[in-house]
mmCIF file with all atom_site columns, C-alpha atoms in Angstrom:
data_model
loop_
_atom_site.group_PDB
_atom_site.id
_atom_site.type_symbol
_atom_site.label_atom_id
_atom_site.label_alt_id
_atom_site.label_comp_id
_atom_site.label_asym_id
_atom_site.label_entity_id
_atom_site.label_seq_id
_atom_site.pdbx_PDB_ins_code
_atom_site.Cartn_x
_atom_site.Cartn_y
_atom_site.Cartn_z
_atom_site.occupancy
_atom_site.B_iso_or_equiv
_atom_site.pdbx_formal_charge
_atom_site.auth_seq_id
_atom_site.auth_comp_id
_atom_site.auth_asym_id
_atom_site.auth_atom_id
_atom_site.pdbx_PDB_model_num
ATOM 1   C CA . UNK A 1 1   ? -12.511 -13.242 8.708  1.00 84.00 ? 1   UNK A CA 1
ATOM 2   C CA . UNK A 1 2   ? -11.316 -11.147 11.218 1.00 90.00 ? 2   UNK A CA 1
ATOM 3   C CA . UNK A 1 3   ? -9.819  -7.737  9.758  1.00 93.00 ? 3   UNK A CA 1
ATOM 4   C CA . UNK A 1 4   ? -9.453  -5.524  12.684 1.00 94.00 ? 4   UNK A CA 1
ATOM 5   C CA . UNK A 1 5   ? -9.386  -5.765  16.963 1.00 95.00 ? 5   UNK A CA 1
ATOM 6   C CA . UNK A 1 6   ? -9.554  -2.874  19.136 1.00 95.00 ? 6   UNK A CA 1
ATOM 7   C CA . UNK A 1 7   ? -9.560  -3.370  22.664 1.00 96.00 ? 7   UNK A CA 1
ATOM 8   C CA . UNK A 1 8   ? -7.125  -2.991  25.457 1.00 96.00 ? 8   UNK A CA 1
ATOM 9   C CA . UNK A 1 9   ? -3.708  -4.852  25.965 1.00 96.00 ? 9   UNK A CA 1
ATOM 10  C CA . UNK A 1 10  ? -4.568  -7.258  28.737 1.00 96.00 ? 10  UNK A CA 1
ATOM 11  C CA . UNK A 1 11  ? -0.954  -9.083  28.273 1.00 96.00 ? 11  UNK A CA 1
ATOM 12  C CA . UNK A 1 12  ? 2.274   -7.866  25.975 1.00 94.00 ? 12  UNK A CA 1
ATOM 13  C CA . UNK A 1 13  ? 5.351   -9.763  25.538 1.00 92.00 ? 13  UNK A CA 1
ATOM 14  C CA . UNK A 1 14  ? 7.962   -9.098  22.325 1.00 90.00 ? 14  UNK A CA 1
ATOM 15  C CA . UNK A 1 15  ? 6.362   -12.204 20.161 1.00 92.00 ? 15  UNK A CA 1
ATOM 16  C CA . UNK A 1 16  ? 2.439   -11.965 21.466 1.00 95.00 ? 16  UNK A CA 1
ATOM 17  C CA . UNK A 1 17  ? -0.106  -9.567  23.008 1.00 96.00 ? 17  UNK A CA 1
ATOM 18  C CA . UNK A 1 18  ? -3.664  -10.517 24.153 1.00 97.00 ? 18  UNK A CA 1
ATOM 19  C CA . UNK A 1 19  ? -5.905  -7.901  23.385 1.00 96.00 ? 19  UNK A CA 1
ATOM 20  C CA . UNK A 1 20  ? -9.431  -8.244  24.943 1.00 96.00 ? 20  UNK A CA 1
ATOM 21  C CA . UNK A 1 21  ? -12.197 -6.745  23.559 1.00 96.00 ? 21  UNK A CA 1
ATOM 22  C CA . UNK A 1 22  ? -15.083 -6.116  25.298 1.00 95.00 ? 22  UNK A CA 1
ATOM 23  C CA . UNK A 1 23  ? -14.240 -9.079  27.638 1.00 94.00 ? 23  UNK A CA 1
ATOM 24  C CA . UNK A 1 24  ? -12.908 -11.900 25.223 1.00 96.00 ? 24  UNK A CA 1
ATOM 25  C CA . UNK A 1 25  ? -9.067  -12.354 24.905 1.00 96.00 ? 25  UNK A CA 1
ATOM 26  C CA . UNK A 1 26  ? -7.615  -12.465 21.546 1.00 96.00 ? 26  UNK A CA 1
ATOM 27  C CA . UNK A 1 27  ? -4.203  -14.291 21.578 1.00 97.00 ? 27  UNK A CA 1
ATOM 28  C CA . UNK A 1 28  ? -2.230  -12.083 19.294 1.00 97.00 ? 28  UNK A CA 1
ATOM 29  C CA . UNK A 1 29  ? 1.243   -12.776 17.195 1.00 96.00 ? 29  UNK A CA 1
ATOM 30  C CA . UNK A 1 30  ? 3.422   -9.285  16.715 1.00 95.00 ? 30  UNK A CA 1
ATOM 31  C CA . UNK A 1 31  ? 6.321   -8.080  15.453 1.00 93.00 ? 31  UNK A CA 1
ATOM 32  C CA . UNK A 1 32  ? 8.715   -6.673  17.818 1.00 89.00 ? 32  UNK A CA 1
ATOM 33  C CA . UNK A 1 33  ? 8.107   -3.271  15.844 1.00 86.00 ? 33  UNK A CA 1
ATOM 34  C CA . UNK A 1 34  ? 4.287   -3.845  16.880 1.00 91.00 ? 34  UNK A CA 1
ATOM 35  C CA . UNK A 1 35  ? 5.301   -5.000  20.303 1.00 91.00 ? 35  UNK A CA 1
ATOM 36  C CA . UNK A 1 36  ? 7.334   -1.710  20.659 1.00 90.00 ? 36  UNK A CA 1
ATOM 37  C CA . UNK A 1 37  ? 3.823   0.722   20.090 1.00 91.00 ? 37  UNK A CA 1
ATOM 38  C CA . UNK A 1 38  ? 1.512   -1.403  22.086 1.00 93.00 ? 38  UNK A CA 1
ATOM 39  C CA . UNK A 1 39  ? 1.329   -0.739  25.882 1.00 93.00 ? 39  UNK A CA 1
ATOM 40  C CA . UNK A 1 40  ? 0.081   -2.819  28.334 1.00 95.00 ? 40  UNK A CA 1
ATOM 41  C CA . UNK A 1 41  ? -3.480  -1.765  30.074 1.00 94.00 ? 41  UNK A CA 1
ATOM 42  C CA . UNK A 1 42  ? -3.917  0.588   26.732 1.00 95.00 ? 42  UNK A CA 1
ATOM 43  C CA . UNK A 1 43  ? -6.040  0.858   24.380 1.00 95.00 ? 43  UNK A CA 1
ATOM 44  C CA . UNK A 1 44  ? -5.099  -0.412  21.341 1.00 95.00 ? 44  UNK A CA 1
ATOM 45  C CA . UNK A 1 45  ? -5.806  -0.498  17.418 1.00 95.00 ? 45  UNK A CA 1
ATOM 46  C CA . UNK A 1 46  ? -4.338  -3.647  15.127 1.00 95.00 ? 46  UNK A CA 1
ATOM 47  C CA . UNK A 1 47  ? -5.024  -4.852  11.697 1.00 95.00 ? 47  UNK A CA 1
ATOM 48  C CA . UNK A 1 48  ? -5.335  -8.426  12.074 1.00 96.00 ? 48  UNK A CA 1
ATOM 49  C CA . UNK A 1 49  ? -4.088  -10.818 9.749  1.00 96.00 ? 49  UNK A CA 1
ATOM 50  C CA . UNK A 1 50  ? -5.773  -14.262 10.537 1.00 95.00 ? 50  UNK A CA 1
ATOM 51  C CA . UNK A 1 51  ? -4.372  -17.546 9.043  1.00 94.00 ? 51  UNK A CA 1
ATOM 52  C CA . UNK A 1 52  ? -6.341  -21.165 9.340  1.00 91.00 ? 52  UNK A CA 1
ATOM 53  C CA . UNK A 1 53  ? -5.002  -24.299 9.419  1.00 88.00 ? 53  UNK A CA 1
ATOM 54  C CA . UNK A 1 54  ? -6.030  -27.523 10.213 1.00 90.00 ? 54  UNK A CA 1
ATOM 55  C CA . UNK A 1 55  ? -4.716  -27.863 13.674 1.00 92.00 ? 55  UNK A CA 1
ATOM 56  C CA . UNK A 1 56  ? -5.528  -24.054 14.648 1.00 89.00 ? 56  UNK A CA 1
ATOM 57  C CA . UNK A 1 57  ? -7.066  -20.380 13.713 1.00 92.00 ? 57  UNK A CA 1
ATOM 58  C CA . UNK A 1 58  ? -4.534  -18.139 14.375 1.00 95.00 ? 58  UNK A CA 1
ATOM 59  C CA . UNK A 1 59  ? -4.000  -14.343 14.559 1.00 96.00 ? 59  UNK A CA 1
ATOM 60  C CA . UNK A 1 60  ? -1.399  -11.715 13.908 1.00 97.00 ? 60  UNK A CA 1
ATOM 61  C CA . UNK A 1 61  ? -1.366  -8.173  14.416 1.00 96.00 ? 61  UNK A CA 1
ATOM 62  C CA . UNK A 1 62  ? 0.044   -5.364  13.224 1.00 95.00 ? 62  UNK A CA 1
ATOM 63  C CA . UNK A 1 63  ? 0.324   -1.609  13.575 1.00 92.00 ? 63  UNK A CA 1
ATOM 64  C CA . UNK A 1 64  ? 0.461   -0.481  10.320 1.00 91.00 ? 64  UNK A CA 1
ATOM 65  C CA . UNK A 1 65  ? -1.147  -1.262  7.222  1.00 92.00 ? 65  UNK A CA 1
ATOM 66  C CA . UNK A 1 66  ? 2.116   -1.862  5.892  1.00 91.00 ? 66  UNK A CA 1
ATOM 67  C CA . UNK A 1 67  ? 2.914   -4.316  8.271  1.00 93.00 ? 67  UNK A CA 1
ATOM 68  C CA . UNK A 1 68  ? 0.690   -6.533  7.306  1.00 94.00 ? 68  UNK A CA 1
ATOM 69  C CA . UNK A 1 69  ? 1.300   -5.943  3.318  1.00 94.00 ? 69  UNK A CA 1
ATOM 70  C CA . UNK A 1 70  ? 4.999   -7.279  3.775  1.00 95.00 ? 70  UNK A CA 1
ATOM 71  C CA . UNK A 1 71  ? 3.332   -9.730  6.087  1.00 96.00 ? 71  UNK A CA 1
ATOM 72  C CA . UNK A 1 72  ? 1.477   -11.113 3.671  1.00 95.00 ? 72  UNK A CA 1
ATOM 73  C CA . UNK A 1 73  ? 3.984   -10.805 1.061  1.00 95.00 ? 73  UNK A CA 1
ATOM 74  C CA . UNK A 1 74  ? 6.725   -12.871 3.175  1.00 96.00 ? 74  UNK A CA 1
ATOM 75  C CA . UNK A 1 75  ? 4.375   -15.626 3.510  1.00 95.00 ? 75  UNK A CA 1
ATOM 76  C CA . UNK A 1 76  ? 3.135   -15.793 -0.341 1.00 95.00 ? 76  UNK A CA 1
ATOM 77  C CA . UNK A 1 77  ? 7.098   -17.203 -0.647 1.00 94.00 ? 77  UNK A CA 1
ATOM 78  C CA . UNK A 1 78  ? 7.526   -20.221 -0.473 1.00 92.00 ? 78  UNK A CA 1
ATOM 79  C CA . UNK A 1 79  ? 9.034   -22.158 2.197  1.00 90.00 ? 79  UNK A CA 1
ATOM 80  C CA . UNK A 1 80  ? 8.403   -18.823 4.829  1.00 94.00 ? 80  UNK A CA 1
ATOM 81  C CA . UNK A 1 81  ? 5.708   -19.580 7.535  1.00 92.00 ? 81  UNK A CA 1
ATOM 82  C CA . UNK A 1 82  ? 4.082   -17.170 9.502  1.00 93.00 ? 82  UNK A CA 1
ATOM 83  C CA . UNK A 1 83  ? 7.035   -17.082 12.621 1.00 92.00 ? 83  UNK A CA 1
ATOM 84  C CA . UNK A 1 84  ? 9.637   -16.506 9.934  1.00 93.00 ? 84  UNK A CA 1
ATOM 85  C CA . UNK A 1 85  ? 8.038   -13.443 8.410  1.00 95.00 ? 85  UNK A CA 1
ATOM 86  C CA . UNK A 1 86  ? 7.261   -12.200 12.170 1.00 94.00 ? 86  UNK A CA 1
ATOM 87  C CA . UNK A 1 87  ? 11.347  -12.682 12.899 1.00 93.00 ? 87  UNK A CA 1
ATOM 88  C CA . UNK A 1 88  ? 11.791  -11.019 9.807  1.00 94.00 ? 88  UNK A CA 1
ATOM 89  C CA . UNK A 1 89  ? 9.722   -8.187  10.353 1.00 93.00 ? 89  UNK A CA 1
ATOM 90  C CA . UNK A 1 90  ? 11.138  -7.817  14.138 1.00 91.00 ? 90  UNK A CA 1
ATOM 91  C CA . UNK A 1 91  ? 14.646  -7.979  12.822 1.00 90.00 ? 91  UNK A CA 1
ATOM 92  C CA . UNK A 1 92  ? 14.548  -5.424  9.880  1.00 89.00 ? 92  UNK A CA 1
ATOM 93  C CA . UNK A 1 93  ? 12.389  -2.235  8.809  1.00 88.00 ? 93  UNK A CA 1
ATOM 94  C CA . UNK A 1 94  ? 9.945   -3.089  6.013  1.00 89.00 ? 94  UNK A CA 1
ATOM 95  C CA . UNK A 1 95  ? 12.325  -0.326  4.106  1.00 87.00 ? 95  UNK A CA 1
ATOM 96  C CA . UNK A 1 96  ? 15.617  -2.520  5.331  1.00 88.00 ? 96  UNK A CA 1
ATOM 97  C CA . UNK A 1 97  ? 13.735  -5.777  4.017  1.00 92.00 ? 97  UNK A CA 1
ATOM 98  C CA . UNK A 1 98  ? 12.293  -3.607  1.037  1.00 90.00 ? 98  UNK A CA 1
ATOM 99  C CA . UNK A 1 99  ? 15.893  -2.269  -0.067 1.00 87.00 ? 99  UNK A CA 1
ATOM 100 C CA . UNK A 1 100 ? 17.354  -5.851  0.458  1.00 89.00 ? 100 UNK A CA 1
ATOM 101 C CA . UNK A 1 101 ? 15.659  -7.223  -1.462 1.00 91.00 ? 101 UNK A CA 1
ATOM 102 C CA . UNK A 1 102 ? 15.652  -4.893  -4.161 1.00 88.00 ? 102 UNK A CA 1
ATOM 103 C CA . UNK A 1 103 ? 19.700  -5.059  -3.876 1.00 87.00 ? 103 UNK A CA 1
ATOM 104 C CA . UNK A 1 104 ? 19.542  -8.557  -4.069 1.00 90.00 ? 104 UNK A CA 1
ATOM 105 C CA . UNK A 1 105 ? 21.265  -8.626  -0.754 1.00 89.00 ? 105 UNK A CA 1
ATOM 106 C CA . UNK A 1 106 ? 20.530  -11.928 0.213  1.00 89.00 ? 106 UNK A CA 1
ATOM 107 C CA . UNK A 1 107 ? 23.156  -11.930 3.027  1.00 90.00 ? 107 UNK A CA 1
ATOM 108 C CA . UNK A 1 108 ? 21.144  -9.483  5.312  1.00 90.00 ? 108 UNK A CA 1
ATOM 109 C CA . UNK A 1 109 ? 18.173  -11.302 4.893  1.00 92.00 ? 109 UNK A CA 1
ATOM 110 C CA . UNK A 1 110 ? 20.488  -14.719 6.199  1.00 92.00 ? 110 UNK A CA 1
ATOM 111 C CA . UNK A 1 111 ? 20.335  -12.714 9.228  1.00 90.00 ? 111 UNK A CA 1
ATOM 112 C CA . UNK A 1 112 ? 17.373  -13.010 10.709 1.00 89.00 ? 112 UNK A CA 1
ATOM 113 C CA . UNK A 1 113 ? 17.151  -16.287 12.488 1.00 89.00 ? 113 UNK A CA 1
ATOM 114 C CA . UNK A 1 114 ? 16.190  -18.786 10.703 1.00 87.00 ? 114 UNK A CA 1
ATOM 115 C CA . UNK A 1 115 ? 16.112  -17.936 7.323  1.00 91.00 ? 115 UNK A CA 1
ATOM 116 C CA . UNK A 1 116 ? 18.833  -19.682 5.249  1.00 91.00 ? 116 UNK A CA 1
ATOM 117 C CA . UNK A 1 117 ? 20.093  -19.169 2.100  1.00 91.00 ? 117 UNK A CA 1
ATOM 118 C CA . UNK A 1 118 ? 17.503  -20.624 -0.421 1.00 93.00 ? 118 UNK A CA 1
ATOM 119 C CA . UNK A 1 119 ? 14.967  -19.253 1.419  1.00 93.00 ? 119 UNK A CA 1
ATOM 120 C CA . UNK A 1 120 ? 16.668  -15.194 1.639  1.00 93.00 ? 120 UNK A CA 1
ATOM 121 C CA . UNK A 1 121 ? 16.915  -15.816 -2.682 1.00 93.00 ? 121 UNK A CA 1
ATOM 122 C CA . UNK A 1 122 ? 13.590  -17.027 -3.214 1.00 94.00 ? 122 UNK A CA 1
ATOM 123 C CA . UNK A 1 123 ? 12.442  -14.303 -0.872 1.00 94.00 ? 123 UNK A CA 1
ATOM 124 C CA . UNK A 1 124 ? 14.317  -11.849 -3.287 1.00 92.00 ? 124 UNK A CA 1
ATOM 125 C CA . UNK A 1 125 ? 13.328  -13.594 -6.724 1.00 93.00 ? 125 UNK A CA 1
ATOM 126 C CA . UNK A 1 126 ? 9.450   -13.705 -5.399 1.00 93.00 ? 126 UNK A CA 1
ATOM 127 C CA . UNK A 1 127 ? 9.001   -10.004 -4.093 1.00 92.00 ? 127 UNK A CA 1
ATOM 128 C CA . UNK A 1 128 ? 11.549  -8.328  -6.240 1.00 87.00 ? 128 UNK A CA 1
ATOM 129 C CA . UNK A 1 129 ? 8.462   -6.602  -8.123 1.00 86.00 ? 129 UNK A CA 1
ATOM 130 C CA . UNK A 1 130 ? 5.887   -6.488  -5.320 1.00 89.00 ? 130 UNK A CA 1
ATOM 131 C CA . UNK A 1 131 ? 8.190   -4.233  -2.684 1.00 87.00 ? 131 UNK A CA 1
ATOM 132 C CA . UNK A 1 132 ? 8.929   -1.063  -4.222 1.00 80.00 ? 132 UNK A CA 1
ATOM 133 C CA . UNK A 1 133 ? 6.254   0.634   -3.007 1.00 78.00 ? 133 UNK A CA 1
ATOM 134 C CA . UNK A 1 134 ? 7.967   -0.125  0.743  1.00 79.00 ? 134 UNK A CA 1
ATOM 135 C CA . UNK A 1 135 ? 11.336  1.659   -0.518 1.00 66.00 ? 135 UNK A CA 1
ATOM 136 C CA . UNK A 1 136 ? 10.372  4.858   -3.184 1.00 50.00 ? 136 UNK A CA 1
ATOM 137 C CA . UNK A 1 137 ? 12.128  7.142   -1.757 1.00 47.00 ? 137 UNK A CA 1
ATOM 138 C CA . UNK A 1 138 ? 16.145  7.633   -3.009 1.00 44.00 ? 138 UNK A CA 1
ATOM 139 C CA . UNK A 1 139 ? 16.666  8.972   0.759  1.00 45.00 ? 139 UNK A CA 1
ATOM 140 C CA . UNK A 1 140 ? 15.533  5.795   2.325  1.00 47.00 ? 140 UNK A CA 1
ATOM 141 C CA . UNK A 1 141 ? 18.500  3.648   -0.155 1.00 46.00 ? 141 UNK A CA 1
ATOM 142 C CA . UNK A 1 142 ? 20.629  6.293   0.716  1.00 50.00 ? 142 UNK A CA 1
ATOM 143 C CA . UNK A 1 143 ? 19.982  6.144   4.748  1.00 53.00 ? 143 UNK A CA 1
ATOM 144 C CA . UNK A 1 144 ? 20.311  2.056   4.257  1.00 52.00 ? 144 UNK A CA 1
ATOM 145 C CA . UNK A 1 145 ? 23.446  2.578   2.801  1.00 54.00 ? 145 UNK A CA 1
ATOM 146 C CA . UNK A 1 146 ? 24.880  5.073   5.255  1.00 60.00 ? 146 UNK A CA 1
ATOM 147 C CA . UNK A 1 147 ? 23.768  2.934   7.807  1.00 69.00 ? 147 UNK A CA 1
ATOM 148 C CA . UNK A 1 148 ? 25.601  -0.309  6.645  1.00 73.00 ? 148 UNK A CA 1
ATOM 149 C CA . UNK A 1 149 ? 28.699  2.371   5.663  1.00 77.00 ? 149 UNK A CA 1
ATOM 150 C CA . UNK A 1 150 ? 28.489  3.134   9.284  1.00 79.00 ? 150 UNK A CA 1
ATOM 151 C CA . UNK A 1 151 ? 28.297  -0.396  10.948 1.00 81.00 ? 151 UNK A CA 1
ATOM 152 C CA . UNK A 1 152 ? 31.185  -1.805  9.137  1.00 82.00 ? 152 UNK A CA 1
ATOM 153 C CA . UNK A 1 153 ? 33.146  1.398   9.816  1.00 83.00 ? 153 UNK A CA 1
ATOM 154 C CA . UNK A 1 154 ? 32.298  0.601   13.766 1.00 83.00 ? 154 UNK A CA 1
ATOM 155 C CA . UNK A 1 155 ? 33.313  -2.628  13.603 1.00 83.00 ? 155 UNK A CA 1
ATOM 156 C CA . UNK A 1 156 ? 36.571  -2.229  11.988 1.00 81.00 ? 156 UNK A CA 1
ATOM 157 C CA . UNK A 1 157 ? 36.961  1.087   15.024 1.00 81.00 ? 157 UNK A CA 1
ATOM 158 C CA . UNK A 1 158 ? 36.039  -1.909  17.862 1.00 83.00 ? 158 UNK A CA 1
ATOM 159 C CA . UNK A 1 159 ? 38.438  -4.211  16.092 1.00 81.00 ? 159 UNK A CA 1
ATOM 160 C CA . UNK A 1 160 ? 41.415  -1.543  16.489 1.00 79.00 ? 160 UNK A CA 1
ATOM 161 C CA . UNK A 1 161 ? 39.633  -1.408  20.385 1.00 81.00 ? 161 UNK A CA 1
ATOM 162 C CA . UNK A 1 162 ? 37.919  1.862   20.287 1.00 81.00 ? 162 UNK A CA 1
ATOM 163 C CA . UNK A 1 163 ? 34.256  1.294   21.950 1.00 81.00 ? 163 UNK A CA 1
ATOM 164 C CA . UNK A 1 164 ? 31.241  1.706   19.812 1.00 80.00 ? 164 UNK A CA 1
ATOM 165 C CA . UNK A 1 165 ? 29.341  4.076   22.062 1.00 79.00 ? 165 UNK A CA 1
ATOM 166 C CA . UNK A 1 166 ? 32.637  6.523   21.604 1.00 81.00 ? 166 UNK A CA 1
ATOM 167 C CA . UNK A 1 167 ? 32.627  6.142   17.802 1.00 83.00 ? 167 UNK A CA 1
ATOM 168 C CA . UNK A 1 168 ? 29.163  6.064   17.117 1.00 83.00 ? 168 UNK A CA 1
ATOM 169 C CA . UNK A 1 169 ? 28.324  9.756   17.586 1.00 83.00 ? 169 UNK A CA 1
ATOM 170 C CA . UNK A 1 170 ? 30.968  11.100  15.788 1.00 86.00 ? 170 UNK A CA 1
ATOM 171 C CA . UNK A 1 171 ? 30.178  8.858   12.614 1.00 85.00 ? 171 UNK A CA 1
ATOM 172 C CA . UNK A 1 172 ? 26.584  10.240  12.623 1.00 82.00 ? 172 UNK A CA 1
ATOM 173 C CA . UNK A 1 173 ? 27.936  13.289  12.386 1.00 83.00 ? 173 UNK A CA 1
ATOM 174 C CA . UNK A 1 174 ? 30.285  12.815  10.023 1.00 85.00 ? 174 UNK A CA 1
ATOM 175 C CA . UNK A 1 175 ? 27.983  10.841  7.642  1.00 79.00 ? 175 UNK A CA 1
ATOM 176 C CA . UNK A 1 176 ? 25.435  13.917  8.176  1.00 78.00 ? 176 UNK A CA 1
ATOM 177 C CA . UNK A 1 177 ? 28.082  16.324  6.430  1.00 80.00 ? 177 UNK A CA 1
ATOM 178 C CA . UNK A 1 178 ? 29.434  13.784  3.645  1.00 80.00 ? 178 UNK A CA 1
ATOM 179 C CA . UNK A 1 179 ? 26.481  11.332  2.938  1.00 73.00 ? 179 UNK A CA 1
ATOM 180 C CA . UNK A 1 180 ? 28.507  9.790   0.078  1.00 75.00 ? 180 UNK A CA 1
ATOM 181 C CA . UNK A 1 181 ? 31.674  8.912   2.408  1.00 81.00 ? 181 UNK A CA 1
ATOM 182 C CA . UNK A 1 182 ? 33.220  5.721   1.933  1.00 82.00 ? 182 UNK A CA 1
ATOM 183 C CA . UNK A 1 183 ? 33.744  3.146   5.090  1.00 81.00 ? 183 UNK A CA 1
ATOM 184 C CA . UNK A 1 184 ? 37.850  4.053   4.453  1.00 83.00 ? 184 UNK A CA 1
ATOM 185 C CA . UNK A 1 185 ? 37.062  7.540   4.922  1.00 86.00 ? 185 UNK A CA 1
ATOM 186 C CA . UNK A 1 186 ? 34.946  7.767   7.588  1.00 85.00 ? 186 UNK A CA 1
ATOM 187 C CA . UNK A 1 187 ? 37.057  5.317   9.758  1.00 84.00 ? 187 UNK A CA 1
ATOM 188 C CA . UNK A 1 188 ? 40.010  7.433   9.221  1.00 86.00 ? 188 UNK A CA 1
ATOM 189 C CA . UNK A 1 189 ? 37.821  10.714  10.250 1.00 85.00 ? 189 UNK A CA 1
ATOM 190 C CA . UNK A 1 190 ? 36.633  9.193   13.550 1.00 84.00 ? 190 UNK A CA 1
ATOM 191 C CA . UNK A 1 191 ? 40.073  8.299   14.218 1.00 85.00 ? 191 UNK A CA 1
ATOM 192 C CA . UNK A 1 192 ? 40.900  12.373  13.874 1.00 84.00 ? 192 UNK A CA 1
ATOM 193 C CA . UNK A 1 193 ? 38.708  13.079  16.069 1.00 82.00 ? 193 UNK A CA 1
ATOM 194 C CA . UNK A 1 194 ? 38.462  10.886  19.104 1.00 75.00 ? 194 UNK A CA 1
#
């Protein structure tokens, strides 16, 4: 079983790297959050996670340690292959998916592509006990709240036409000096001061 590669990133796309090491070419799934640390020509570090099947032996790799925990926990559900827990980890944090499902928030889970409904609650019903130790902090809930206070509070701003890029700095600091602001609140306090 193969637990570890270093070697250099001979080719690095968003969904794959091939990392050769010491002149053989391991074809490598990532995360876009792995993709984003790995440069090309570089030496490199990854914790592999490697998966056989019938048809194929195949590898995934992963910067962190913790990575490849929620890796591994994604695919112990039911119904989630190995692609759906990489889209998952390149479209959320492992604190975003940690919190979510913690909140039972199946709805941000939906949006990762290709996850559907049964699949985000049985996602939240399997690792409800087996994620807290990806979200133990009461800042990280409260920066995943602030965060999803902010969005909406964009959206409804782009709605009314303002652009996002003119709202956006404002809210953060808004949000810095009232952390517990509701989306009402903070839409009507960018509006004062644009």
């Amino acid at each position: 079983m193969i637990f570890s590669l270093q070697g250099t990133v001979q080719e690095l796309t968003p969904t794959y790297a091939v990392i050769n090491v010491q002149g053989v070419g391991y074809y490598v799934g990532i995360s876009l959050l792995t993709s984003q640390k790995l440069l090309l020509n570089q030496e490199t570090f990854l914790f592999i996670q490697q998966i056989i099947r019938e048809d194929a032996h195949l590898l995934f790799g992963f910067n962190t340690r913790s990575e490849k925990e929620m890796f591994n926990l994604l695919i112990s559900v039911n119904g989630v292959g190995a692609v759906s827990a990489l889209i998952l980890l390149s479209t959320f944090s492992l604190n975003e998916i940690a919190s979510a499902v913690l909140s039972g928030n199946s709805a941000l889970i939906q949006k990762a592509k290709g996850i559907g409904a049964k699949t985000a609650e049985r996602i939240i019903v399997d690792l409800k006990d087996k994620v807290q130790k990806f979200n133990t902090s009461e800042e990280n809930i409260s920066t995943f709240v602030n965060n999803k206070i902010k969005e909406e509070s964009l959206s409804a701003l782009e709605v009314l036409g303002i652009p996002k890029r003119m709202s956006e700095k404002i809210a953060d600091k808004i949000i810095k000096q009232n952390p517990s602001i509701s989306v009402e609140e903070l839409v009507k306090q960018i509006l004062k001061n644009i």
